[in-house]
GROMACS .gro file of C-alpha atoms in nm:
model
  490
    1MET     CA    1   7.939  -8.546   2.675
    2GLY     CA    2   7.818  -8.493   2.263
    3TYR     CA    3   8.237  -8.516   2.190
    4ASN     CA    4   8.373  -8.772   2.030
    5LEU     CA    5   8.053  -9.043   2.031
    6PRO     CA    6   7.961  -9.208   1.669
    7VAL     CA    7   7.620  -9.279   1.548
    8GLU     CA    8   7.436  -9.558   1.645
    9ASN     CA    9   7.185  -9.570   1.412
   10LEU     CA   10   6.959  -9.752   1.723
   11LYS     CA   11   6.735  -9.945   1.677
   12LEU     CA   12   6.339  -9.816   1.716
   13PRO     CA   13   5.965  -9.931   1.795
   14ALA     CA   14   5.816 -10.030   1.466
   15VAL     CA   15   5.554  -9.812   1.551
   16PHE     CA   16   5.798  -9.526   1.645
   17THR     CA   17   5.599  -9.191   1.505
   18TYR     CA   18   5.818  -8.934   1.254
   19GLY     CA   19   5.773  -8.597   1.197
   20SER     CA   20   5.821  -8.232   1.156
   21ALA     CA   21   5.803  -7.883   1.388
   22THR     CA   22   5.660  -7.534   1.336
   23ALA     CA   23   5.447  -7.298   1.394
   24ALA     CA   24   5.203  -7.020   1.241
   25TYR     CA   25   5.375  -6.747   1.235
   26GLN     CA   26   5.687  -6.822   1.175
   27ILE     CA   27   5.569  -6.972   0.825
   28GLU     CA   28   5.249  -6.914   0.715
   29GLY     CA   29   5.272  -6.519   0.611
   30ALA     CA   30   4.980  -6.376   0.465
   31ALA     CA   31   4.958  -6.177   0.797
   32ASP     CA   32   4.691  -5.882   0.689
   33ARG     CA   33   4.512  -6.120   0.449
   34ASP     CA   34   4.168  -6.255   0.461
   35GLY     CA   35   4.137  -6.119   0.716
   36LYS     CA   36   4.370  -6.223   0.994
   37GLY     CA   37   4.426  -6.006   1.214
   38LYS     CA   38   4.703  -5.822   1.399
   39SER     CA   39   4.873  -6.052   1.663
   40ILE     CA   40   5.113  -5.974   1.973
   41TRP     CA   41   5.411  -6.081   1.681
   42ASP     CA   42   5.291  -5.884   1.385
   43VAL     CA   43   5.300  -5.549   1.630
   44TYR     CA   44   5.596  -5.693   1.792
   45THR     CA   45   5.754  -5.760   1.494
   46HIS     CA   46   5.705  -5.318   1.377
   47LEU     CA   47   5.811  -5.187   1.659
   48GLU     CA   48   6.123  -4.899   1.672
   49PRO     CA   49   6.397  -4.984   1.752
   50SER     CA   50   6.299  -5.360   1.581
   51ARG     CA   51   6.346  -5.595   1.885
   52THR     CA   52   6.447  -5.830   1.540
   53ASN     CA   53   6.686  -5.743   1.420
   54GLY     CA   54   6.423  -5.538   1.206
   55GLU     CA   55   6.260  -5.910   1.057
   56ASN     CA   56   5.962  -5.967   1.031
   57GLY     CA   57   5.701  -6.203   0.972
   58ASP     CA   58   5.443  -6.115   0.685
   59VAL     CA   59   5.620  -6.331   0.455
   60ALA     CA   60   5.769  -6.590   0.648
   61CYS     CA   61   5.818  -6.869   0.418
   62GLY     CA   62   5.478  -6.818   0.242
   63HIS     CA   63   5.327  -7.167   0.315
   64TYR     CA   64   4.957  -6.901   0.295
   65ASP     CA   65   5.044  -6.956  -0.041
   66ARG     CA   66   5.256  -7.316  -0.079
   67VAL     CA   67   4.927  -7.553   0.190
   68GLN     CA   68   4.997  -7.825  -0.122
   69ASP     CA   69   5.392  -7.837  -0.208
   70ASP     CA   70   5.462  -7.827   0.122
   71VAL     CA   71   5.316  -8.104   0.259
   72LYS     CA   72   5.332  -8.322  -0.065
   73LEU     CA   73   5.777  -8.240   0.030
   74MET     CA   74   5.718  -8.350   0.416
   75ALA     CA   75   5.526  -8.770   0.223
   76ASP     CA   76   5.766  -8.783   0.002
   77LEU     CA   77   6.027  -8.726   0.351
   78GLY     CA   78   5.856  -8.999   0.471
   79MET     CA   79   5.718  -8.829   0.734
   80LYS     CA   80   5.348  -8.953   0.935
   81THR     CA   81   5.283  -8.651   1.151
   82TYR     CA   82   5.278  -8.319   1.094
   83ARG     CA   83   5.353  -8.064   1.400
   84MET     CA   84   5.114  -7.773   1.310
   85SER     CA   85   5.050  -7.434   1.514
   86LEU     CA   86   4.647  -7.235   1.431
   87SER     CA   87   4.705  -6.803   1.425
   88TRP     CA   88   4.389  -6.729   1.610
   89THR     CA   89   4.371  -6.363   1.486
   90ARG     CA   90   4.310  -6.602   1.097
   91ILE     CA   91   4.006  -6.753   1.296
   92ILE     CA   92   3.891  -6.504   1.592
   93PRO     CA   93   4.100  -6.211   1.425
   94LEU     CA   94   4.068  -5.973   1.731
   95GLY     CA   95   4.018  -6.300   2.005
   96GLY     CA   96   3.733  -6.157   2.212
   97ARG     CA   97   3.451  -6.461   2.267
   98HIS     CA   98   3.208  -6.189   2.125
   99ASP     CA   99   3.358  -6.137   1.836
  100PRO     CA  100   3.284  -6.249   1.470
  101VAL     CA  101   3.519  -6.576   1.362
  102ASN     CA  102   3.715  -6.513   0.980
  103GLU     CA  103   3.530  -6.812   0.776
  104VAL     CA  104   3.823  -6.796   0.566
  105GLY     CA  105   4.079  -6.816   0.801
  106ILE     CA  106   3.894  -7.243   0.929
  107ALA     CA  107   3.881  -7.258   0.580
  108PHE     CA  108   4.222  -7.233   0.522
  109TYR     CA  109   4.337  -7.461   0.802
  110ASP     CA  110   4.109  -7.712   0.682
  111LYS     CA  111   4.241  -7.715   0.378
  112LEU     CA  112   4.588  -7.773   0.557
  113ILE     CA  113   4.378  -8.010   0.767
  114ASP     CA  114   4.274  -8.209   0.421
  115ALA     CA  115   4.585  -8.210   0.226
  116LEU     CA  116   4.764  -8.418   0.577
  117LEU     CA  117   4.533  -8.618   0.510
  118GLU     CA  118   4.521  -8.690   0.181
  119HIS     CA  119   4.930  -8.745   0.224
  120GLY     CA  120   4.869  -9.009   0.484
  121ILE     CA  121   5.009  -8.779   0.766
  122GLN     CA  122   4.855  -8.680   1.054
  123PRO     CA  123   4.762  -8.363   1.190
  124SER     CA  124   4.913  -8.320   1.606
  125VAL     CA  125   4.759  -7.932   1.652
  126THR     CA  126   4.890  -7.702   1.903
  127LEU     CA  127   4.636  -7.426   1.960
  128TYR     CA  128   4.837  -7.127   2.133
  129HIS     CA  129   5.231  -7.103   1.948
  130TRP     CA  130   5.275  -6.721   2.088
  131ASP     CA  131   5.077  -6.561   1.842
  132ALA     CA  132   4.762  -6.370   2.106
  133PRO     CA  133   4.546  -6.123   1.931
  134GLN     CA  134   4.678  -5.789   2.005
  135THR     CA  135   4.381  -5.693   2.042
  136LEU     CA  136   4.356  -5.866   2.374
  137TYR     CA  137   4.574  -5.769   2.484
  138GLU     CA  138   4.534  -5.414   2.444
  139ARG     CA  139   4.165  -5.473   2.550
  140TYR     CA  140   4.320  -5.670   2.952
  141GLY     CA  141   4.649  -5.720   2.936
  142LEU     CA  142   4.624  -6.136   2.807
  143PHE     CA  143   4.783  -6.352   3.126
  144LEU     CA  144   4.696  -6.071   3.342
  145ASP     CA  145   4.381  -6.126   3.355
  146THR     CA  146   4.327  -6.532   3.427
  147ALA     CA  147   3.925  -6.474   3.476
  148GLU     CA  148   3.914  -6.340   3.115
  149PHE     CA  149   4.203  -6.450   2.917
  150ARG     CA  150   4.055  -6.815   3.026
  151ALA     CA  151   3.653  -6.787   2.934
  152ASP     CA  152   3.827  -6.632   2.602
  153PHE     CA  153   4.032  -6.891   2.494
  154GLU     CA  154   3.844  -7.155   2.614
  155HIS     CA  155   3.578  -7.003   2.354
  156TYR     CA  156   3.867  -7.046   2.055
  157ALA     CA  157   3.930  -7.433   2.214
  158ARG     CA  158   3.611  -7.486   2.191
  159LEU     CA  159   3.472  -7.332   1.840
  160CYS     CA  160   3.938  -7.412   1.770
  161PHE     CA  161   3.784  -7.885   1.800
  162SER     CA  162   3.419  -7.839   1.684
  163ARG     CA  163   3.613  -7.728   1.344
  164PHE     CA  164   3.883  -7.911   1.386
  165GLY     CA  165   3.845  -8.208   1.598
  166ASP     CA  166   3.642  -8.488   1.371
  167ARG     CA  167   4.019  -8.497   1.143
  168VAL     CA  168   4.286  -8.422   1.418
  169LYS     CA  169   4.334  -8.639   1.700
  170THR     CA  170   4.581  -8.512   1.882
  171TRP     CA  171   4.618  -8.139   1.993
  172ILE     CA  172   4.814  -7.928   2.174
  173THR     CA  173   4.707  -7.576   2.397
  174PHE     CA  174   4.997  -7.416   2.466
  175ASN     CA  175   5.428  -7.455   2.366
  176GLU     CA  176   5.662  -7.427   2.575
  177PRO     CA  177   5.458  -7.172   2.962
  178TYR     CA  178   5.779  -7.134   3.029
  179ILE     CA  179   5.958  -6.876   2.727
  180ILE     CA  180   5.577  -6.729   2.737
  181SER     CA  181   5.604  -6.679   3.129
  182ILE     CA  182   5.991  -6.562   3.110
  183PHE     CA  183   6.011  -6.447   2.819
  184GLY     CA  184   5.752  -6.318   2.742
  185HIS     CA  185   5.702  -6.128   3.067
  186LEU     CA  186   6.083  -6.050   3.225
  187ASN     CA  187   6.356  -6.049   3.024
  188GLY     CA  188   6.158  -5.900   2.735
  189THR     CA  189   6.315  -6.047   2.457
  190LEU     CA  190   5.989  -6.222   2.314
  191ALA     CA  191   5.617  -6.011   2.262
  192PRO     CA  192   5.460  -5.882   2.452
  193GLY     CA  193   5.806  -5.804   2.529
  194HIS     CA  194   5.786  -5.625   2.917
  195CYS     CA  195   6.073  -5.604   3.085
  196ALA     CA  196   6.106  -5.415   3.396
  197GLU     CA  197   6.358  -5.162   3.204
  198ARG     CA  198   6.044  -5.065   3.035
  199GLY     CA  199   5.763  -5.050   3.376
  200SER     CA  200   5.669  -5.391   3.369
  201ASP     CA  201   5.680  -5.523   3.702
  202THR     CA  202   5.916  -5.860   3.622
  203VAL     CA  203   5.852  -5.977   4.018
  204ARG     CA  204   5.532  -6.142   4.000
  205GLU     CA  205   5.409  -6.051   3.673
  206PRO     CA  206   5.602  -6.403   3.570
  207TRP     CA  207   5.384  -6.621   3.755
  208ARG     CA  208   5.073  -6.508   3.714
  209VAL     CA  209   5.142  -6.555   3.350
  210GLY     CA  210   5.246  -6.919   3.380
  211HIS     CA  211   4.922  -6.971   3.649
  212THR     CA  212   4.731  -6.804   3.402
  213LEU     CA  213   4.819  -7.088   3.144
  214ILE     CA  214   4.834  -7.314   3.358
  215LEU     CA  215   4.445  -7.313   3.496
  216SER     CA  216   4.382  -7.233   3.132
  217HIS     CA  217   4.537  -7.546   2.999
  218ALA     CA  218   4.371  -7.717   3.291
  219ALA     CA  219   4.011  -7.597   3.171
  220VAL     CA  220   4.029  -7.600   2.789
  221THR     CA  221   4.111  -8.000   2.877
  222ALA     CA  222   3.776  -8.035   3.027
  223ILE     CA  223   3.652  -7.933   2.776
  224TYR     CA  224   3.817  -8.113   2.517
  225ALA     CA  225   3.733  -8.459   2.759
  226ASP     CA  226   3.300  -8.347   2.873
  227GLU     CA  227   3.171  -8.215   2.489
  228PHE     CA  228   3.493  -8.355   2.215
  229GLN     CA  229   3.648  -8.641   2.277
  230PRO     CA  230   3.409  -8.884   2.393
  231THR     CA  231   3.320  -8.928   1.981
  232GLN     CA  232   3.619  -8.708   1.795
  233GLN     CA  233   3.863  -9.016   1.992
  234GLY     CA  234   4.150  -8.743   1.987
  235ARG     CA  235   4.378  -8.708   2.293
  236ILE     CA  236   4.535  -8.378   2.503
  237SER     CA  237   4.839  -8.233   2.596
  238ILE     CA  238   5.047  -7.883   2.678
  239VAL     CA  239   5.429  -7.908   2.499
  240LEU     CA  240   5.676  -7.822   2.807
  241ASN     CA  241   6.070  -7.697   2.694
  242GLY     CA  242   6.301  -7.804   2.890
  243HIS     CA  243   6.719  -7.856   2.914
  244PHE     CA  244   6.906  -8.118   3.114
  245TYR     CA  245   7.103  -7.924   3.399
  246GLU     CA  246   7.453  -8.113   3.524
  247PRO     CA  247   7.617  -7.980   3.871
  248PHE     CA  248   7.915  -7.767   3.808
  249ASP     CA  249   8.153  -7.940   4.053
  250ARG     CA  250   8.043  -8.264   4.110
  251SER     CA  251   8.238  -8.181   4.386
  252ASN     CA  252   8.019  -7.930   4.588
  253PRO     CA  253   7.642  -8.049   4.683
  254ALA     CA  254   7.582  -7.668   4.636
  255ASP     CA  255   7.572  -7.719   4.261
  256ILE     CA  256   7.431  -8.051   4.244
  257ALA     CA  257   7.111  -7.877   4.418
  258ALA     CA  258   7.099  -7.684   4.199
  259ALA     CA  259   7.079  -7.898   3.885
  260GLN     CA  260   6.776  -8.000   4.099
  261THR     CA  261   6.632  -7.758   4.203
  262ARG     CA  262   6.667  -7.531   3.798
  263LEU     CA  263   6.469  -7.846   3.706
  264GLU     CA  264   6.152  -7.796   3.962
  265PHE     CA  265   6.205  -7.410   3.841
  266TYR     CA  266   6.224  -7.518   3.400
  267ILE     CA  267   5.971  -7.786   3.457
  268ALA     CA  268   5.846  -7.937   3.699
  269TRP     CA  269   5.715  -7.553   3.777
  270PHE     CA  270   5.414  -7.645   3.483
  271GLY     CA  271   5.436  -8.046   3.545
  272ASP     CA  272   5.380  -8.157   3.918
  273PRO     CA  273   5.037  -7.889   3.844
  274VAL     CA  274   4.946  -7.984   3.476
  275PHE     CA  275   5.047  -8.392   3.560
  276LEU     CA  276   5.076  -8.433   3.900
  277GLY     CA  277   4.723  -8.240   4.003
  278ARG     CA  278   4.920  -8.067   4.289
  279ASP     CA  279   5.044  -7.720   4.338
  280TYR     CA  280   5.439  -7.652   4.250
  281PRO     CA  281   5.668  -7.744   4.297
  282ALA     CA  282   5.793  -7.634   4.731
  283CYS     CA  283   6.097  -7.536   4.615
  284MET     CA  284   5.942  -7.271   4.428
  285ARG     CA  285   5.726  -7.208   4.687
  286VAL     CA  286   5.975  -7.147   4.997
  287TYR     CA  287   6.240  -6.905   4.727
  288LEU     CA  288   5.913  -6.677   4.617
  289GLY     CA  289   5.696  -6.666   4.869
  290ASP     CA  290   5.364  -6.440   4.825
  291ARG     CA  291   5.473  -6.352   4.421
  292LEU     CA  292   5.380  -6.716   4.331
  293PRO     CA  293   5.032  -6.695   4.365
  294VAL     CA  294   4.792  -6.907   4.518
  295PHE     CA  295   4.550  -7.243   4.332
  296THR     CA  296   4.254  -7.210   4.473
  297GLU     CA  297   4.040  -7.558   4.653
  298ASP     CA  298   3.820  -7.514   4.385
  299ASP     CA  299   4.137  -7.459   4.098
  300LEU     CA  300   4.363  -7.787   4.290
  301ASP     CA  301   4.026  -7.980   4.244
  302LEU     CA  302   3.986  -7.887   3.821
  303LEU     CA  303   4.413  -7.965   3.781
  304ARG     CA  304   4.342  -8.313   3.996
  305ALA     CA  305   4.093  -8.401   3.795
  306THR     CA  306   4.244  -8.272   3.439
  307SER     CA  307   4.634  -8.448   3.536
  308LYS     CA  308   4.403  -8.766   3.468
  309ILE     CA  309   4.312  -8.715   3.104
  310ASN     CA  310   4.641  -8.525   3.004
  311SER     CA  311   4.741  -8.887   2.736
  312PHE     CA  312   5.110  -8.812   2.675
  313TYR     CA  313   5.411  -8.566   2.780
  314GLY     CA  314   5.489  -8.302   2.554
  315MET     CA  315   5.914  -8.252   2.530
  316ASN     CA  316   6.034  -7.988   2.329
  317HIS     CA  317   6.454  -8.016   2.440
  318TYR     CA  318   6.771  -7.886   2.216
  319SER     CA  319   7.042  -7.890   2.426
  320SER     CA  320   7.209  -7.945   2.817
  321LYS     CA  321   7.337  -7.650   3.031
  322PHE     CA  322   7.543  -7.616   3.419
  323ALA     CA  323   7.397  -7.515   3.665
  324ARG     CA  324   7.624  -7.338   3.917
  325GLN     CA  325   7.392  -7.206   4.326
  326ILE     CA  326   7.545  -6.888   4.315
  327THR     CA  327   7.677  -6.817   4.697
  328ASP     CA  328   7.908  -6.426   4.659
  329ARG     CA  329   7.572  -6.217   4.550
  330PRO     CA  330   7.292  -6.149   4.624
  331PRO     CA  331   6.951  -6.269   4.381
  332ALA     CA  332   6.782  -5.966   4.170
  333LYS     CA  333   6.485  -5.856   4.360
  334ASP     CA  334   6.281  -6.017   4.009
  335ASP     CA  335   6.548  -6.355   3.964
  336TRP     CA  336   6.372  -6.646   3.813
  337THR     CA  337   6.576  -6.965   3.915
  338SER     CA  338   6.674  -6.980   4.232
  339ASN     CA  339   6.945  -6.762   4.237
  340ILE     CA  340   7.129  -7.078   3.969
  341GLU     CA  341   7.388  -6.982   3.665
  342GLU     CA  342   7.285  -7.120   3.408
  343LEU     CA  343   7.665  -7.245   3.218
  344SER     CA  344   7.756  -7.411   2.919
  345THR     CA  345   8.061  -7.493   3.076
  346ASN     CA  346   8.199  -7.656   3.413
  347ILE     CA  347   8.478  -7.630   3.733
  348HIS     CA  348   8.724  -7.800   3.519
  349GLY     CA  349   8.644  -7.592   3.147
  350GLU     CA  350   8.495  -7.926   2.934
  351GLU     CA  351   8.190  -7.811   2.750
  352ILE     CA  352   7.885  -7.944   2.798
  353GLY     CA  353   7.937  -8.081   2.428
  354PRO     CA  354   8.022  -7.913   2.036
  355ALA     CA  355   7.866  -7.584   2.035
  356SER     CA  356   7.605  -7.492   1.680
  357SER     CA  357   7.590  -7.204   1.577
  358SER     CA  358   7.417  -7.117   1.820
  359ALA     CA  359   7.624  -7.078   2.071
  360TRP     CA  360   7.342  -7.127   2.303
  361LEU     CA  361   7.274  -7.492   2.197
  362ARG     CA  362   7.514  -7.787   2.213
  363ILE     CA  363   7.516  -8.053   2.079
  364ALA     CA  364   7.445  -8.298   2.403
  365PRO     CA  365   7.332  -8.627   2.400
  366THR     CA  366   7.392  -8.801   2.695
  367GLY     CA  367   7.163  -8.530   2.853
  368PHE     CA  368   6.885  -8.563   2.676
  369ARG     CA  369   6.858  -8.907   2.787
  370LYS     CA  370   6.898  -8.803   3.135
  371LEU     CA  371   6.574  -8.544   3.119
  372LEU     CA  372   6.413  -8.854   2.935
  373ASN     CA  373   6.455  -9.047   3.272
  374TRP     CA  374   6.401  -8.733   3.443
  375VAL     CA  375   6.055  -8.693   3.269
  376SER     CA  376   5.904  -9.021   3.342
  377SER     CA  377   6.034  -9.026   3.704
  378ARG     CA  378   5.842  -8.812   3.791
  379TYR     CA  379   5.564  -8.769   3.619
  380PRO     CA  380   5.562  -9.246   3.553
  381HIS     CA  381   5.164  -9.249   3.402
  382LEU     CA  382   5.296  -8.999   3.094
  383PRO     CA  383   5.457  -9.161   2.749
  384ILE     CA  384   5.647  -8.913   2.623
  385ILE     CA  385   5.639  -8.745   2.258
  386ILE     CA  386   6.019  -8.562   2.151
  387THR     CA  387   5.701  -8.275   2.007
  388GLU     CA  388   6.108  -7.995   1.860
  389ASN     CA  389   6.467  -8.076   1.821
  390GLY     CA  390   6.665  -7.994   1.628
  391CYS     CA  391   6.926  -7.754   1.602
  392PRO     CA  392   7.109  -7.438   1.343
  393CYS     CA  393   7.445  -7.587   1.208
  394PRO     CA  394   7.806  -7.393   1.168
  395GLY     CA  395   7.845  -7.179   0.855
  396GLU     CA  396   7.490  -7.312   0.704
  397THR     CA  397   7.480  -7.013   0.541
  398ASP     CA  398   7.664  -7.044   0.242
  399MET     CA  399   7.440  -7.341   0.044
  400GLU     CA  400   7.679  -7.627   0.000
  401VAL     CA  401   7.678  -7.628   0.381
  402ALA     CA  402   7.278  -7.571   0.384
  403LYS     CA  403   7.309  -7.821   0.185
  404ASP     CA  404   7.512  -8.118   0.319
  405ASP     CA  405   7.458  -8.026   0.690
  406GLN     CA  406   7.689  -8.300   0.888
  407PHE     CA  407   7.649  -8.102   1.203
  408ARG     CA  408   7.268  -8.122   1.211
  409GLN     CA  409   7.309  -8.461   1.044
  410ARG     CA  410   7.528  -8.564   1.388
  411TYR     CA  411   7.330  -8.361   1.696
  412LEU     CA  412   6.966  -8.567   1.476
  413GLY     CA  413   7.139  -8.923   1.467
  414LEU     CA  414   7.326  -8.876   1.883
  415TYR     CA  415   6.945  -8.779   2.025
  416LEU     CA  416   6.745  -9.040   1.803
  417ASP     CA  417   7.043  -9.298   1.948
  418ALA     CA  418   6.999  -9.173   2.266
  419ILE     CA  419   6.595  -9.235   2.263
  420SER     CA  420   6.648  -9.535   2.171
  421ARG     CA  421   6.868  -9.593   2.394
  422ALA     CA  422   6.593  -9.427   2.686
  423ILE     CA  423   6.329  -9.762   2.531
  424TYR     CA  424   6.549 -10.000   2.528
  425GLU     CA  425   6.758  -9.988   2.883
  426ASP     CA  426   6.598  -9.743   3.076
  427GLY     CA  427   6.258  -9.798   3.018
  428ILE     CA  428   6.079  -9.569   2.895
  429GLU     CA  429   5.780  -9.527   2.653
  430VAL     CA  430   5.911  -9.290   2.374
  431GLN     CA  431   5.564  -9.283   2.143
  432GLY     CA  432   5.700  -9.067   1.902
  433TYR     CA  433   5.925  -8.726   1.775
  434TYR     CA  434   5.896  -8.375   1.573
  435VAL     CA  435   6.215  -8.281   1.429
  436TRP     CA  436   6.244  -7.861   1.461
  437SER     CA  437   6.252  -7.718   1.199
  438LEU     CA  438   6.002  -7.903   0.854
  439MET     CA  439   6.185  -7.534   0.740
  440ASP     CA  440   6.369  -7.311   0.788
  441ASN     CA  441   6.213  -6.956   1.007
  442PHE     CA  442   6.167  -6.698   1.144
  443GLU     CA  443   6.288  -6.764   1.438
  444TRP     CA  444   6.140  -6.491   1.591
  445SER     CA  445   6.402  -6.249   1.817
  446ALA     CA  446   6.679  -6.378   1.594
  447GLY     CA  447   6.441  -6.351   1.269
  448TYR     CA  448   6.609  -6.546   1.024
  449GLY     CA  449   6.903  -6.586   1.127
  450PRO     CA  450   6.958  -6.934   1.194
  451ARG     CA  451   6.881  -7.213   1.008
  452PHE     CA  452   6.679  -7.487   1.190
  453GLY     CA  453   6.492  -7.595   0.930
  454ILE     CA  454   6.568  -8.069   0.804
  455ILE     CA  455   6.392  -7.760   0.382
  456HIS     CA  456   6.645  -7.505   0.333
  457VAL     CA  457   6.439  -7.173   0.204
  458ASP     CA  458   6.566  -6.916   0.004
  459TYR     CA  459   6.359  -6.604   0.127
  460ASP     CA  460   6.468  -6.431  -0.113
  461THR     CA  461   6.238  -6.683  -0.383
  462LEU     CA  462   6.060  -6.890  -0.111
  463GLY     CA  463   6.148  -7.154  -0.329
  464ARG     CA  464   6.211  -7.515  -0.108
  465THR     CA  465   6.544  -7.727  -0.067
  466PRO     CA  466   6.535  -8.058   0.136
  467LYS     CA  467   6.873  -7.994   0.317
  468ASN     CA  468   7.088  -8.419   0.319
  469SER     CA  469   6.955  -8.404   0.723
  470ALA     CA  470   6.580  -8.414   0.530
  471TYR     CA  471   6.717  -8.782   0.381
  472TYR     CA  472   6.930  -8.904   0.728
  473LEU     CA  473   6.551  -8.863   0.910
  474ARG     CA  474   6.413  -9.053   0.607
  475ASP     CA  475   6.618  -9.307   0.542
  476THR     CA  476   6.759  -9.412   0.932
  477MET     CA  477   6.380  -9.334   1.091
  478GLU     CA  478   6.314  -9.648   0.805
  479GLN     CA  479   6.606  -9.823   0.928
  480ARG     CA  480   6.549  -9.773   1.252
  481ARG     CA  481   6.205  -9.863   1.213
  482GLY     CA  482   6.238 -10.187   1.041
  483THR     CA  483   6.092 -10.044   0.703
  484SER     CA  484   6.387  -9.991   0.549
  485SER     CA  485   6.333  -9.914   0.178
  486VAL     CA  486   6.748  -9.756   0.169
  487ARG     CA  487   6.721  -9.472  -0.089
  488ASN     CA  488   7.156  -9.314  -0.154
  489ASP     CA  489   6.948  -8.978  -0.328
  490TYR     CA  490   7.203  -8.770  -0.059
   0.00000   0.00000   0.00000
């Protein structure tokens, strides 16, 4: 599915927006400077034994001290938008609605936002990209207490809208609630690291976390619409991630159904309440029973009202997989998939696509196009923005491979071609593309191993070197949008 396909550099709309994406904890560093409080990731990365390859984001890419240089690099590489996240504990060190605000943290983001605008780059700001205040975790368990978390998140969001909303016109509430729920509160590979082995209730916790995130998103969306949008004229939504799923055995009805079920458990879990204002997918209600929380009538009223306010679908997508319905063994009591197995190879031994340096991430642009169609069909009133897409290259520890990152260039070219086909052949409105990531960075539990950046970072000196994929994206975006002034400097 990703083999032997040529990159065609197919056209994109002239108004199609190109930029890059990062997250605060992954690039900023300055973890304990200028009044910043501890986040759950500041704590998680210092646990013993280490759960992040002995590495942490204390320094990361040093972006905190390199804002002007990094923004100039973005401009030089032709970017017109930048998806960044705010560090909650840089703004409210203890996190809560009654806790003091850190004006130095506010000033840092003022400086970054102003620098972007001075270079003609529109900031797209994520309020929460996984780095919750540790103090709130210690006070009440964060997402496990819906009322407390929602109140603190509302306060934090209102502060951000009031301080930055005059210049920020695109807001995202949460990045990847699926990952927060499952990886943070079931298998424990991401902060705060809850899992059954460490005594957590993984039968119910992930679904309570997801419920809290949905209602907190809706509450903040309503606040923005009522209090800020009329004067600031911005837009707001959420970012959902997801693979596309093909049946493991196309002749087996159970596997055909499994592919659809897996999409609903992964994406529609959040998408249906947020974008359609309705209950969780029926397949989840049937399978999970009372493990899945219930929306009250007030909750549903809020969801129905705010479903009309979300102005785009933020899609993080990297790869596709095969789905196989397991029939030869019962599910674990905390199973979260409807007893479905994810694989990179189908019943005939055919791979979904060539592997990057991360085995799970493979070149599968056909699946990407199918996912764009699936999302557009389920949520037809929303344009789509690709808020993350990219890959790490095989062999990228070699500097020559890192600079001339042909695997990445091919991946990006094929996925941009898939967007073009979705727009012009399938009639789907895709408004923009944010490559993940602007620069190599701290990749959560994988530490500094995978390099997703289109800019190489020397982690000893923190020097930046654009890779050939950065120049490829700059030039192909100009060509595809019909604004080419082709440069051959790579």
